[in-house]
XYZ file of C-alpha atoms in Angstrom:
206
model
C 0.000 0.000 0.000
C 3.032 2.306 0.381
C 3.547 5.381 2.511
C 2.148 8.891 2.629
C 3.975 12.003 3.795
C 2.310 13.603 6.824
C 4.791 16.399 7.665
C 8.410 17.535 7.985
C 11.121 16.963 10.598
C 14.675 18.239 11.103
C 15.969 14.723 11.822
C 16.157 12.072 9.151
C 13.960 9.063 9.883
C 11.959 10.825 12.595
C 8.273 10.018 13.025
C 7.645 13.235 14.947
C 6.152 16.074 12.918
C 7.935 19.393 13.533
C 6.444 21.268 10.588
C 3.007 20.688 9.087
C 2.534 20.158 5.389
C 1.498 23.327 3.602
C 2.221 25.598 6.571
C 4.521 28.659 6.663
C 7.283 29.046 9.220
C 10.255 31.316 9.909
C 13.696 29.687 9.706
C 16.526 31.434 11.580
C 19.366 29.137 10.493
C 20.254 26.635 7.825
C 17.980 23.678 8.333
C 17.684 20.379 6.522
C 14.117 19.117 6.222
C 13.218 15.454 6.104
C 9.782 14.040 5.266
C 7.871 12.247 7.975
C 6.230 9.181 6.523
C 3.282 7.131 7.654
C 2.137 3.831 6.251
C -0.945 4.233 4.104
C -4.091 3.080 5.879
C -7.112 2.370 3.677
C -10.435 2.714 5.441
C -13.559 3.196 3.331
C -17.195 3.339 4.478
C -20.456 3.627 2.531
C -23.991 4.294 3.697
C -26.109 1.834 1.666
C -25.709 -1.719 0.386
C -28.623 -1.876 -2.041
C -30.879 0.355 -4.127
C -34.344 -0.691 -5.302
C -36.305 1.188 -7.937
C -39.507 -0.867 -7.773
C -41.400 -1.785 -10.928
C -42.645 0.315 -13.815
C -44.143 -0.293 -17.238
C -42.184 -0.420 -20.472
C -41.746 2.967 -22.141
C -41.064 4.604 -18.760
C -39.415 7.938 -18.032
C -36.165 7.801 -16.059
C -36.758 6.936 -12.377
C -35.317 9.315 -9.790
C -31.645 8.549 -9.098
C -30.646 7.271 -5.653
C -27.554 8.563 -3.855
C -24.714 6.581 -2.318
C -22.213 8.352 -0.041
C -18.664 6.997 0.195
C -16.392 8.247 3.003
C -12.606 7.993 3.151
C -11.505 7.433 6.750
C -7.952 6.540 5.731
C -4.856 8.739 5.722
C -4.350 9.000 1.955
C -6.449 10.287 -0.929
C -8.082 7.473 -2.904
C -9.681 7.232 -6.328
C -12.555 4.850 -6.950
C -13.237 3.178 -10.281
C -16.993 3.417 -10.740
C -19.022 0.432 -11.982
C -19.711 0.127 -15.700
C -23.166 -1.341 -16.279
C -25.427 -2.004 -19.265
C -28.555 -1.440 -17.172
C -27.683 1.266 -14.632
C -25.982 4.656 -14.835
C -23.449 5.262 -12.042
C -22.167 8.843 -11.971
C -20.612 11.586 -9.852
C -20.767 15.348 -10.269
C -16.992 15.604 -10.652
C -13.805 13.781 -9.727
C -13.927 10.256 -8.321
C -11.006 11.041 -5.979
C -11.876 11.168 -2.258
C -9.749 13.244 0.108
C -8.105 11.600 3.109
C -9.259 11.912 6.713
C -13.009 12.158 6.208
C -13.499 13.220 2.596
C -16.749 12.110 0.970
C -18.021 11.359 -2.510
C -21.679 11.246 -3.575
C -22.502 8.725 -6.302
C -25.822 8.647 -8.158
C -27.327 5.354 -9.317
C -30.182 5.290 -11.829
C -31.719 2.718 -14.197
C -31.081 3.438 -17.852
C -34.013 4.498 -20.015
C -35.359 2.100 -22.646
C -34.875 -1.240 -20.895
C -37.137 -4.014 -22.144
C -39.584 -6.053 -20.057
C -37.701 -8.024 -17.421
C -36.088 -8.003 -13.966
C -32.711 -6.283 -13.689
C -30.645 -7.317 -10.662
C -26.974 -6.394 -10.591
C -24.075 -6.103 -8.149
C -22.366 -2.781 -8.904
C -18.682 -3.080 -7.980
C -16.732 -0.085 -6.622
C -12.995 -0.684 -7.049
C -10.304 1.040 -4.951
C -7.539 -1.304 -6.067
C -7.572 -3.226 -2.790
C -9.789 -6.228 -2.066
C -10.038 -5.241 1.597
C -11.927 -2.036 0.833
C -13.623 -2.796 -2.510
C -17.376 -3.193 -2.157
C -20.545 -3.770 -4.183
C -24.025 -2.266 -4.074
C -26.955 -4.355 -5.308
C -29.336 -2.552 -7.680
C -32.762 -3.885 -8.691
C -35.302 -2.637 -11.217
C -38.321 -4.373 -12.779
C -39.866 -3.438 -16.127
C -43.383 -4.751 -16.712
C -45.498 -4.972 -19.822
C -48.696 -2.913 -19.775
C -51.770 -4.673 -18.383
C -54.919 -3.667 -20.243
C -57.996 -5.607 -19.113
C -61.023 -3.449 -18.402
C -62.112 -1.763 -21.638
C -64.815 0.898 -21.548
C -66.792 1.983 -24.609
C -66.065 5.424 -25.991
C -69.689 5.606 -27.215
C -68.565 6.494 -30.728
C -70.136 3.692 -32.779
C -72.177 4.718 -35.836
C -74.642 3.008 -38.141
C -71.834 2.357 -40.586
C -68.826 1.523 -38.385
C -67.861 -0.108 -35.126
C -66.941 2.183 -32.251
C -63.868 2.065 -30.047
C -63.159 1.145 -26.449
C -60.301 2.202 -24.135
C -58.569 0.614 -21.144
C -56.125 2.152 -18.678
C -53.091 0.121 -17.585
C -53.841 -1.646 -14.300
C -50.219 -1.172 -13.209
C -50.998 2.470 -12.577
C -48.529 3.915 -15.079
C -51.244 6.035 -16.732
C -50.891 4.469 -20.177
C -54.076 3.877 -22.181
C -54.913 1.551 -25.059
C -57.762 2.063 -27.511
C -59.050 -0.656 -29.813
C -62.017 -1.314 -32.103
C -65.045 -2.569 -30.205
C -65.993 -5.437 -32.506
C -69.738 -5.813 -33.084
C -70.593 -2.411 -31.673
C -71.914 -0.876 -34.917
C -75.395 0.503 -34.369
C -78.356 -1.315 -35.930
C -81.492 0.353 -37.288
C -84.993 -0.698 -36.380
C -87.906 -0.238 -38.770
C -89.125 2.764 -36.810
C -85.644 4.378 -36.850
C -85.297 3.868 -40.589
C -88.601 5.643 -41.207
C -87.999 8.413 -38.695
C -84.484 9.177 -39.890
C -85.330 8.997 -43.545
C -82.750 6.273 -43.998
C -85.021 3.476 -45.200
C -83.612 3.600 -48.691
C -79.980 3.606 -47.549
C -80.425 1.059 -44.758
C -83.416 -1.150 -45.781
C -85.026 -3.064 -42.987
C -85.495 -6.771 -43.642
C -87.855 -8.995 -41.766
């Protein structure tokens, strides 16, 4: 894992910090500075182990992304290799490097748009280059086909054509499906033919 410099000392090999990194100080005499080293300690935490996006019908708009927070409790900056997935987008707003001693990184996870009907279950692997701190987050998303069962007449049948009927998806996605209502064409009676003056066009047969 190597070592990380944590300060400066005036004695070679010392583990006591006499001068902080990045600080300014006044030197009155010639002084040789030596780096103070500390063994790199990797310590990574994350706040969730799984994300679930429920189920939605095919043709959906993008579900709201869920956030994962990664915290670096170690003593050296680390860079995480984000998962590459065919079914989920895994993104950050900037660099994937996390500062040492408490730095955090927010990662957004979101199903991709346009997935076909099916169940998508995937372990998204976050790689820090060390098996002891690498971790995975399970993501799940279900895409259903529309369920159209209860059709209601649109009351648009005529004496020359069938009408239509419409059903709303029972999954609650708001999608609607309209089809021809077979056999719904209006039929004339003898009285209607006479009253409407349509006897010649639509003769009534007994």
